[in-house]
Amino acid sequence: MNKILSILFFLLLTAISFAQTEKPFYKTAVNDFEKNYNSDNYEAVFSGFSVEMQNALPLDKTKDFLLGLKQQAGKITQREFLKYEQSYASYKTNFEKALFILNISVDNNSKINGLFLKPFENSTLPNIERNKTKLILPFREQWTVLWGGDTKELNYHVENQAQKNAFDMLITNDKGKSFKTDGKTNEDYYAFGKDLIAPCDGEIVLVVDGVKDNIPGVLNPVYLPGNTVIIKSPNNEFLFFAHFKQHSIVVKQGQKIKQGQLLGLCGNSGNSTEAHLHFHLQNIEDMNTAIGIKCYFDTLQVNGQTKTDYSPIQKDRINIIKK
């Protein structure tokens, strides 16, 4: 009996091992898909579909889907086979601007008869609901929250896994305007060139400082965060700052910093139409795979009233409480 059980167990292990090895015809199909997708040869992608797949997704719809994917995520840069989920081969797939799970099913004629994408979620990543580290605001003057909160109406970032708790903040005058004169130059904007400071003690883990500031209203699609600083807190929370002024960052990667220390100056670099600060917390350094953390500031003034352990929302006018 024990011998039979041992044989069955061995056969089961063998079957599992085989099932989790990428089969050659799947490898060929996904290689062809990647090559044709990256080269914009969408008709060749369509020709690799089964008849049933072609009927479900005609050529015009296939082109629309792939063009939309290309615009949103870019080309495929790296792919790793993970496992089989029922009849689908599952691949961790790096695109230029996103990280997805690419699932492909192949029929007996080596034609793709199933294809879908979903955001990559790494179950081994730390799950951090909110910050444990006590944070001060990342500036000294009064700023206004342009985007912030938990709903799409308050905060368009909520649909992005890493940025779902992000804030966009700028400085406005008593009439709610963010610039003086005609707003045609960066210097017209009240936030441009303002000090940005460390909300907590920590270590600088990333600095990007060479991206040019945009002409107001003109986006830079090449490097979306623009000039960037990431701080790792003592509780392994990663504080992400984007859109610094070019060549204004005064900290270096690997440097230990103190709360309130100057990081650099607010700018208008990256995916930015005007001078502002994009700030959010995430659970790991890499924004492509990170999950956002809800951010609460320890003590601050909100619309003239003192708040503690507060997460700002859209239209809040916030400032640090000076001692």
CSV table of N, CA and C in Angstrom, one decimal, residues 132-275:
chain,number,residue,atom,x,y,z
A,132,LYS,N,2.8,54.3,9.3
A,132,LYS,CA,3.0,54.2,10.8
A,132,LYS,C,3.9,55.4,11.2
A,133,THR,N,4.8,55.8,10.3
A,133,THR,CA,5.7,56.9,10.5
A,133,THR,C,5.0,58.2,10.7
A,134,LYS,N,5.3,59.0,11.7
A,134,LYS,CA,4.7,60.3,11.8
A,134,LYS,C,5.3,61.3,10.8
A,135,LEU,N,4.4,61.9,10.0
A,135,LEU,CA,4.8,62.7,8.9
A,135,LEU,C,4.4,64.2,9.1
A,136,ILE,N,5.3,65.1,8.7
A,136,ILE,CA,4.9,66.5,8.6
A,136,ILE,C,4.6,66.8,7.1
A,137,LEU,N,4.0,67.9,6.8
A,137,LEU,CA,3.8,68.3,5.4
A,137,LEU,C,5.2,68.5,4.7
A,138,PRO,N,5.2,68.2,3.4
A,138,PRO,CA,6.5,68.4,2.7
A,138,PRO,C,6.8,69.8,2.2
A,139,PHE,N,6.2,70.8,2.9
A,139,PHE,CA,6.5,72.2,2.5
A,139,PHE,C,6.2,73.1,3.7
A,140,ARG,N,6.6,74.3,3.7
A,140,ARG,CA,6.4,75.2,4.8
A,140,ARG,C,5.3,76.2,4.7
A,141,GLU,N,5.0,76.6,3.4
A,141,GLU,CA,3.9,77.6,3.2
A,141,GLU,C,2.6,76.9,3.1
A,142,GLN,N,1.5,77.7,2.9
A,142,GLN,CA,0.2,77.1,2.7
A,142,GLN,C,0.0,76.7,1.3
A,143,TRP,N,-0.4,75.5,1.1
A,143,TRP,CA,-0.6,74.9,-0.3
A,143,TRP,C,-2.0,74.5,-0.4
A,144,THR,N,-2.5,74.3,-1.6
A,144,THR,CA,-3.9,73.8,-1.8
A,144,THR,C,-3.8,72.4,-2.5
A,145,VAL,N,-4.7,71.6,-2.0
A,145,VAL,CA,-4.8,70.2,-2.6
A,145,VAL,C,-5.6,70.3,-3.9
A,146,LEU,N,-5.0,70.0,-5.0
A,146,LEU,CA,-5.7,70.0,-6.3
A,146,LEU,C,-6.4,68.6,-6.5
A,147,TRP,N,-5.7,67.6,-6.2
A,147,TRP,CA,-6.3,66.2,-6.2
A,147,TRP,C,-5.9,65.5,-5.0
A,148,GLY,N,-6.9,64.9,-4.3
A,148,GLY,CA,-6.6,64.1,-3.1
A,148,GLY,C,-7.9,63.6,-2.5
A,149,GLY,N,-7.9,62.4,-2.0
A,149,GLY,CA,-9.1,61.7,-1.5
A,149,GLY,C,-9.3,60.3,-2.0
A,150,ASP,N,-10.4,59.7,-1.7
A,150,ASP,CA,-10.6,58.3,-2.0
A,150,ASP,C,-11.5,58.0,-3.2
A,151,THR,N,-12.1,59.0,-3.8
A,151,THR,CA,-13.0,58.8,-4.9
A,151,THR,C,-12.4,59.4,-6.2
A,152,LYS,N,-12.9,58.9,-7.3
A,152,LYS,CA,-12.4,59.4,-8.6
A,152,LYS,C,-12.7,60.9,-8.8
A,153,GLU,N,-13.9,61.3,-8.2
A,153,GLU,CA,-14.2,62.7,-8.3
A,153,GLU,C,-13.3,63.6,-7.6
A,154,LEU,N,-12.7,63.2,-6.5
A,154,LEU,CA,-11.8,63.9,-5.7
A,154,LEU,C,-10.4,63.7,-6.2
A,155,ASN,N,-10.1,62.6,-6.8
A,155,ASN,CA,-8.7,62.2,-7.0
A,155,ASN,C,-8.6,61.2,-8.1
A,156,TYR,N,-8.2,61.7,-9.3
A,156,TYR,CA,-8.1,60.8,-10.5
A,156,TYR,C,-7.1,59.7,-10.3
A,157,HIS,N,-6.1,59.9,-9.4
A,157,HIS,CA,-5.1,58.9,-9.2
A,157,HIS,C,-5.7,57.5,-8.7
A,158,VAL,N,-6.9,57.5,-8.2
A,158,VAL,CA,-7.4,56.3,-7.5
A,158,VAL,C,-7.4,55.0,-8.3
A,159,GLU,N,-7.3,55.2,-9.6
A,159,GLU,CA,-7.4,54.0,-10.5
A,159,GLU,C,-6.0,53.4,-10.8
A,160,ASN,N,-4.9,54.1,-10.2
A,160,ASN,CA,-3.6,53.6,-10.4
A,160,ASN,C,-3.2,52.9,-9.1
A,161,GLN,N,-2.7,51.6,-9.2
A,161,GLN,CA,-2.4,50.8,-8.0
A,161,GLN,C,-1.4,51.5,-7.1
A,162,ALA,N,-0.3,52.1,-7.6
A,162,ALA,CA,0.7,52.7,-6.8
A,162,ALA,C,0.3,54.1,-6.3
A,163,GLN,N,-0.4,54.8,-7.1
A,163,GLN,CA,-0.7,56.2,-6.8
A,163,GLN,C,-2.1,56.4,-6.3
A,164,LYS,N,-2.8,55.4,-5.9
A,164,LYS,CA,-4.2,55.5,-5.5
A,164,LYS,C,-4.5,56.4,-4.4
A,165,ASN,N,-3.5,56.7,-3.5
A,165,ASN,CA,-3.6,57.6,-2.4
A,165,ASN,C,-2.8,58.9,-2.6
A,166,ALA,N,-2.5,59.2,-3.9
A,166,ALA,CA,-1.6,60.3,-4.1
A,166,ALA,C,-2.3,61.7,-3.9
A,167,PHE,N,-1.4,62.7,-3.8
A,167,PHE,CA,-1.9,64.1,-3.8
A,167,PHE,C,-1.2,64.9,-4.9
A,168,ASP,N,-1.9,65.8,-5.5
A,168,ASP,CA,-1.3,66.8,-6.3
A,168,ASP,C,-1.6,68.1,-5.6
A,169,MET,N,-0.5,68.9,-5.3
A,169,MET,CA,-0.6,70.1,-4.5
A,169,MET,C,0.1,71.3,-5.1
A,170,LEU,N,-0.5,72.4,-5.0
A,170,LEU,CA,0.1,73.6,-5.5
A,170,LEU,C,-0.2,74.8,-4.6
A,171,ILE,N,0.2,76.0,-5.0
A,171,ILE,CA,0.0,77.2,-4.2
A,171,ILE,C,-1.0,78.1,-5.0
A,172,THR,N,-2.0,78.6,-4.3
A,172,THR,CA,-3.0,79.5,-4.9
A,172,THR,C,-3.1,80.8,-4.1
A,173,ASN,N,-3.6,81.8,-4.8
A,173,ASN,CA,-3.8,83.1,-4.1
A,173,ASN,C,-5.2,83.1,-3.5
A,174,ASP,N,-5.6,84.2,-3.0
A,174,ASP,CA,-6.9,84.3,-2.3
A,174,ASP,C,-8.1,84.2,-3.3
A,175,LYS,N,-7.8,84.3,-4.6
A,175,LYS,CA,-8.9,84.1,-5.6
A,175,LYS,C,-8.9,82.7,-6.2
A,176,GLY,N,-8.0,81.8,-5.7
A,176,GLY,CA,-7.9,80.4,-6.1
A,176,GLY,C,-7.0,80.2,-7.4
A,177,LYS,N,-6.3,81.3,-7.8
A,177,LYS,CA,-5.5,81.1,-9.0
A,177,LYS,C,-4.1,80.7,-8.6
A,178,SER,N,-3.5,79.8,-9.4
A,178,SER,CA,-2.2,79.3,-9.1
A,178,SER,C,-1.0,80.0,-9.7
A,179,PHE,N,-1.3,81.1,-10.5
A,179,PHE,CA,-0.3,81.9,-11.1
A,179,PHE,C,-0.6,83.3,-11.2
A,180,LYS,N,0.4,84.2,-11.4
A,180,LYS,CA,0.2,85.6,-11.5
A,180,LYS,C,0.4,86.0,-13.0
A,181,THR,N,0.2,87.2,-13.4
A,181,THR,CA,0.3,87.7,-14.8
A,181,THR,C,-0.4,86.7,-15.7
A,182,ASP,N,0.2,86.2,-16.8
A,182,ASP,CA,-0.5,85.4,-17.8
A,182,ASP,C,-0.3,83.9,-17.7
A,183,GLY,N,0.6,83.5,-16.8
A,183,GLY,CA,0.8,82.0,-16.6
A,183,GLY,C,1.5,81.4,-17.7
A,184,LYS,N,2.3,82.1,-18.5
A,184,LYS,CA,3.0,81.6,-19.7
A,184,LYS,C,4.4,81.1,-19.4
A,185,THR,N,4.9,81.5,-18.2
A,185,THR,CA,6.2,81.0,-17.8
A,185,THR,C,6.1,80.3,-16.5
A,186,ASN,N,7.1,79.4,-16.2
A,186,ASN,CA,7.1,78.7,-14.9
A,186,ASN,C,7.2,79.7,-13.8
A,187,GLU,N,7.9,80.7,-13.9
A,187,GLU,CA,8.1,81.7,-12.9
A,187,GLU,C,6.8,82.4,-12.5
A,188,ASP,N,5.8,82.4,-13.3
A,188,ASP,CA,4.5,83.0,-13.0
A,188,ASP,C,3.8,82.2,-11.9
A,189,TYR,N,4.1,80.9,-11.7
A,189,TYR,CA,3.4,80.0,-10.8
A,189,TYR,C,4.0,80.1,-9.4
A,190,TYR,N,3.0,80.3,-8.5
A,190,TYR,CA,3.4,80.5,-7.1
A,190,TYR,C,4.2,79.4,-6.5
A,191,ALA,N,4.0,78.1,-6.9
A,191,ALA,CA,4.7,77.0,-6.4
A,191,ALA,C,6.1,76.8,-7.0
A,192,PHE,N,6.3,77.4,-8.1
A,192,PHE,CA,7.6,77.1,-8.8
A,192,PHE,C,8.8,77.7,-8.0
A,193,GLY,N,9.7,76.8,-7.7
A,193,GLY,CA,10.9,77.2,-6.9
A,193,GLY,C,10.8,77.2,-5.4
A,194,LYS,N,9.6,76.7,-4.9
A,194,LYS,CA,9.4,76.7,-3.5
A,194,LYS,C,10.1,75.4,-2.9
A,195,ASP,N,10.6,75.6,-1.6
A,195,ASP,CA,11.3,74.5,-1.0
A,195,ASP,C,10.3,73.3,-0.7
A,196,LEU,N,10.9,72.1,-1.0
A,196,LEU,CA,10.2,70.8,-0.6
A,196,LEU,C,11.1,70.1,0.4
A,197,ILE,N,10.5,69.7,1.5
A,197,ILE,CA,11.2,69.2,2.6
A,197,ILE,C,10.8,67.8,3.0
A,198,ALA,N,11.7,67.1,3.7
A,198,ALA,CA,11.5,65.7,4.1
A,198,ALA,C,10.4,65.6,5.2
A,199,PRO,N,9.3,64.8,5.0
A,199,PRO,CA,8.3,64.7,6.0
A,199,PRO,C,8.7,63.9,7.2
A,200,CYS,N,9.8,63.1,7.1
A,200,CYS,CA,10.3,62.3,8.2
A,200,CYS,C,11.8,62.0,8.0
A,201,ASP,N,12.4,61.4,9.0
A,201,ASP,CA,13.7,60.9,8.9
A,201,ASP,C,13.7,59.7,7.9
A,202,GLY,N,14.8,59.4,7.2
A,202,GLY,CA,14.8,58.3,6.3
A,202,GLY,C,16.1,58.2,5.5
A,203,GLU,N,16.0,57.4,4.5
A,203,GLU,CA,17.1,57.3,3.5
A,203,GLU,C,16.7,57.6,2.1
A,204,ILE,N,17.5,58.3,1.4
A,204,ILE,CA,17.2,58.6,0.0
A,204,ILE,C,17.5,57.4,-0.8
A,205,VAL,N,16.5,56.8,-1.5
A,205,VAL,CA,16.8,55.6,-2.3
A,205,VAL,C,16.7,55.8,-3.8
A,206,LEU,N,16.3,57.0,-4.2
A,206,LEU,CA,16.3,57.3,-5.7
A,206,LEU,C,16.3,58.8,-5.8
A,207,VAL,N,17.1,59.3,-6.8
A,207,VAL,CA,17.1,60.7,-7.2
A,207,VAL,C,17.2,60.7,-8.7
A,208,VAL,N,16.3,61.5,-9.3
A,208,VAL,CA,16.4,61.8,-10.8
A,208,VAL,C,16.3,63.3,-10.8
A,209,ASP,N,17.3,63.9,-11.5
A,209,ASP,CA,17.5,65.4,-11.4
A,209,ASP,C,17.7,66.1,-12.7
A,210,GLY,N,17.7,65.4,-13.8
A,210,GLY,CA,18.2,66.0,-15.1
A,210,GLY,C,17.1,66.3,-16.1
A,211,VAL,N,15.8,66.2,-15.7
A,211,VAL,CA,14.7,66.4,-16.6
A,211,VAL,C,14.4,67.9,-16.7
A,212,LYS,N,14.3,68.3,-18.0
A,212,LYS,CA,13.9,69.8,-18.2
A,212,LYS,C,12.5,70.1,-17.7
A,213,ASP,N,12.4,71.3,-17.2
A,213,ASP,CA,11.0,71.8,-16.8
A,213,ASP,C,10.3,72.1,-18.1
A,214,ASN,N,9.0,71.8,-18.1
A,214,ASN,CA,8.1,72.0,-19.2
A,214,ASN,C,7.7,73.5,-19.4
A,215,ILE,N,7.4,73.8,-20.6
A,215,ILE,CA,6.7,75.1,-20.8
A,215,ILE,C,5.3,74.8,-20.3
A,216,PRO,N,4.7,75.7,-19.5
A,216,PRO,CA,3.4,75.5,-18.9
A,216,PRO,C,2.4,75.1,-19.9
A,217,GLY,N,1.6,74.0,-19.6
A,217,GLY,CA,0.6,73.4,-20.6
A,217,GLY,C,1.1,72.4,-21.5
A,218,VAL,N,2.5,72.1,-21.5
A,218,VAL,CA,3.1,71.2,-22.4
A,218,VAL,C,3.6,70.0,-21.6
A,219,LEU,N,3.1,68.8,-21.8
A,219,LEU,CA,3.5,67.6,-21.0
A,219,LEU,C,4.8,67.0,-21.6
A,220,ASN,N,5.6,66.3,-20.7
A,220,ASN,CA,6.7,65.5,-21.1
A,220,ASN,C,6.3,64.0,-21.0
A,221,PRO,N,6.1,63.3,-22.1
A,221,PRO,CA,5.6,61.9,-22.0
A,221,PRO,C,6.7,60.9,-21.9
A,222,VAL,N,8.0,61.3,-21.9
A,222,VAL,CA,9.1,60.4,-21.9
A,222,VAL,C,9.3,59.9,-20.5
A,223,TYR,N,9.4,60.7,-19.5
A,223,TYR,CA,9.6,60.3,-18.1
A,223,TYR,C,8.6,61.0,-17.2
A,224,LEU,N,7.5,60.3,-16.9
A,224,LEU,CA,6.3,60.9,-16.4
A,224,LEU,C,6.5,61.6,-15.0
A,225,PRO,N,7.3,61.0,-14.1
A,225,PRO,CA,7.4,61.7,-12.8
A,225,PRO,C,8.3,62.9,-12.9
A,226,GLY,N,9.1,63.1,-14.0
A,226,GLY,CA,10.0,64.2,-14.0
A,226,GLY,C,11.1,64.0,-13.0
A,227,ASN,N,11.6,65.1,-12.5
A,227,ASN,CA,12.7,65.0,-11.4
A,227,ASN,C,12.1,64.5,-10.1
A,228,THR,N,12.7,63.5,-9.6
A,228,THR,CA,12.1,62.6,-8.6
A,228,THR,C,13.0,62.4,-7.4
A,229,VAL,N,12.4,62.3,-6.2
A,229,VAL,CA,13.0,61.8,-5.0
A,229,VAL,C,12.2,60.7,-4.3
A,230,ILE,N,12.8,59.6,-3.9
A,230,ILE,CA,12.1,58.6,-3.1
A,230,ILE,C,12.8,58.5,-1.8
A,231,ILE,N,12.1,58.6,-0.7
A,231,ILE,CA,12.6,58.4,0.7
A,231,ILE,C,12.1,57.1,1.2
A,232,LYS,N,12.9,56.3,1.8
A,232,LYS,CA,12.5,55.1,2.6
A,232,LYS,C,12.4,55.5,4.0
A,233,SER,N,11.3,55.3,4.6
A,233,SER,CA,11.1,55.7,6.1
A,233,SER,C,11.6,54.5,7.0
A,234,PRO,N,11.7,54.8,8.3
A,234,PRO,CA,12.2,53.7,9.2
A,234,PRO,C,11.2,52.5,9.2
A,235,ASN,N,10.0,52.7,8.8
A,235,ASN,CA,9.0,51.7,8.8
A,235,ASN,C,8.8,51.1,7.4
A,236,ASN,N,9.8,51.3,6.5
A,236,ASN,CA,9.8,50.7,5.2
A,236,ASN,C,8.6,51.2,4.3
A,237,GLU,N,8.2,52.4,4.5
A,237,GLU,CA,7.3,53.1,3.6
A,237,GLU,C,8.1,53.9,2.7
A,238,PHE,N,7.6,54.0,1.4
A,238,PHE,CA,8.4,54.7,0.4
A,238,PHE,C,7.7,56.0,0.0
A,239,LEU,N,8.3,57.2,0.3
A,239,LEU,CA,7.7,58.5,0.0
A,239,LEU,C,8.1,58.9,-1.3
A,240,PHE,N,7.2,59.1,-2.2
A,240,PHE,CA,7.5,59.4,-3.6
A,240,PHE,C,7.2,60.9,-3.9
A,241,PHE,N,8.2,61.7,-4.4
A,241,PHE,CA,8.0,63.1,-4.8
A,241,PHE,C,8.3,63.2,-6.3
A,242,ALA,N,7.4,63.9,-7.0
A,242,ALA,CA,7.6,64.0,-8.4
A,242,ALA,C,7.5,65.5,-8.8
A,243,HIS,N,8.2,65.8,-10.0
A,243,HIS,CA,8.1,67.1,-10.7
A,243,HIS,C,9.0,68.2,-10.1
A,244,PHE,N,10.1,67.8,-9.5
A,244,PHE,CA,11.0,68.8,-9.0
A,244,PHE,C,11.5,69.7,-10.1
A,245,LYS,N,12.0,70.9,-9.8
A,245,LYS,CA,12.7,71.8,-10.7
A,245,LYS,C,14.0,71.2,-11.1
A,246,GLN,N,14.3,71.3,-12.4
A,246,GLN,CA,15.6,70.7,-12.9
A,246,GLN,C,16.8,71.2,-12.1
A,247,HIS,N,17.7,70.3,-11.8
A,247,HIS,CA,18.9,70.6,-11.1
A,247,HIS,C,18.8,71.2,-9.8
A,248,SER,N,17.6,71.1,-9.1
A,248,SER,CA,17.4,71.7,-7.8
A,248,SER,C,17.5,70.8,-6.6
A,249,ILE,N,17.6,69.5,-6.9
A,249,ILE,CA,17.6,68.5,-5.8
A,249,ILE,C,19.0,68.5,-5.1
A,250,VAL,N,19.0,68.6,-3.8
A,250,VAL,CA,20.2,68.8,-3.1
A,250,VAL,C,20.6,67.5,-2.2
A,251,VAL,N,19.8,66.5,-2.3
A,251,VAL,CA,20.1,65.2,-1.6
A,251,VAL,C,20.6,64.2,-2.6
A,252,LYS,N,21.3,63.2,-2.1
A,252,LYS,CA,21.9,62.1,-3.0
A,252,LYS,C,21.4,60.7,-2.6
A,253,GLN,N,21.4,59.8,-3.6
A,253,GLN,CA,21.0,58.5,-3.3
A,253,GLN,C,21.9,57.9,-2.2
A,254,GLY,N,21.3,57.2,-1.2
A,254,GLY,CA,22.0,56.6,-0.2
A,254,GLY,C,22.2,57.5,1.0
A,255,GLN,N,21.9,58.7,0.9
A,255,GLN,CA,22.0,59.7,2.0
A,255,GLN,C,21.0,59.5,3.1
A,256,LYS,N,21.4,59.6,4.4
A,256,LYS,CA,20.5,59.6,5.5
A,256,LYS,C,20.0,61.1,5.7
A,257,ILE,N,18.7,61.3,5.9
A,257,ILE,CA,18.2,62.6,6.1
A,257,ILE,C,17.3,62.7,7.3
A,258,LYS,N,17.1,63.9,7.8
A,258,LYS,CA,16.3,64.2,8.9
A,258,LYS,C,15.0,64.9,8.5
A,259,GLN,N,14.0,64.7,9.3
A,259,GLN,CA,12.7,65.4,9.1
A,259,GLN,C,12.9,66.9,9.0
A,260,GLY,N,12.3,67.5,7.9
A,260,GLY,CA,12.4,68.9,7.7
A,260,GLY,C,13.5,69.4,6.9
A,261,GLN,N,14.4,68.4,6.5
A,261,GLN,CA,15.6,68.8,5.7
A,261,GLN,C,15.2,69.1,4.3
A,262,LEU,N,15.8,70.0,3.7
A,262,LEU,CA,15.5,70.4,2.3
A,262,LEU,C,15.9,69.3,1.3
A,263,LEU,N,14.9,69.0,0.4
A,263,LEU,CA,15.2,68.0,-0.6
A,263,LEU,C,15.5,68.7,-2.0
A,264,GLY,N,14.8,69.8,-2.3
A,264,GLY,CA,14.9,70.5,-3.6
A,264,GLY,C,13.8,71.4,-3.7
A,265,LEU,N,13.6,71.9,-5.0
A,265,LEU,CA,12.6,72.9,-5.2
A,265,LEU,C,11.5,72.4,-6.2
A,266,CYS,N,10.3,72.9,-5.9
A,266,CYS,CA,9.1,72.5,-6.7
A,266,CYS,C,9.3,72.9,-8.2
A,267,GLY,N,9.0,72.1,-9.1
A,267,GLY,CA,9.2,72.4,-10.5
A,267,GLY,C,8.0,72.0,-11.4
A,268,ASN,N,8.2,71.9,-12.6
A,268,ASN,CA,7.2,71.5,-13.6
A,268,ASN,C,7.8,70.6,-14.6
A,269,SER,N,8.3,69.5,-14.2
A,269,SER,CA,9.0,68.5,-15.0
A,269,SER,C,8.1,67.2,-15.1
A,270,GLY,N,8.2,66.5,-16.2
A,270,GLY,CA,7.5,65.2,-16.4
A,270,GLY,C,6.1,65.4,-16.8
A,271,ASN,N,5.2,64.6,-16.4
A,271,ASN,CA,3.8,64.6,-16.8
A,271,ASN,C,3.1,65.7,-16.0
A,272,SER,N,3.4,67.0,-16.3
A,272,SER,CA,2.9,68.1,-15.5
A,272,SER,C,2.6,69.3,-16.4
A,273,THR,N,1.5,69.9,-16.2
A,273,THR,CA,1.1,71.1,-17.0
A,273,THR,C,1.5,72.4,-16.3
A,274,GLU,N,1.7,72.4,-15.0
A,274,GLU,CA,2.1,73.5,-14.3
A,274,GLU,C,2.9,73.1,-13.0
A,275,ALA,N,3.6,74.1,-12.4
A,275,ALA,CA,4.4,73.8,-11.2
A,275,ALA,C,3.5,73.2,-10.1
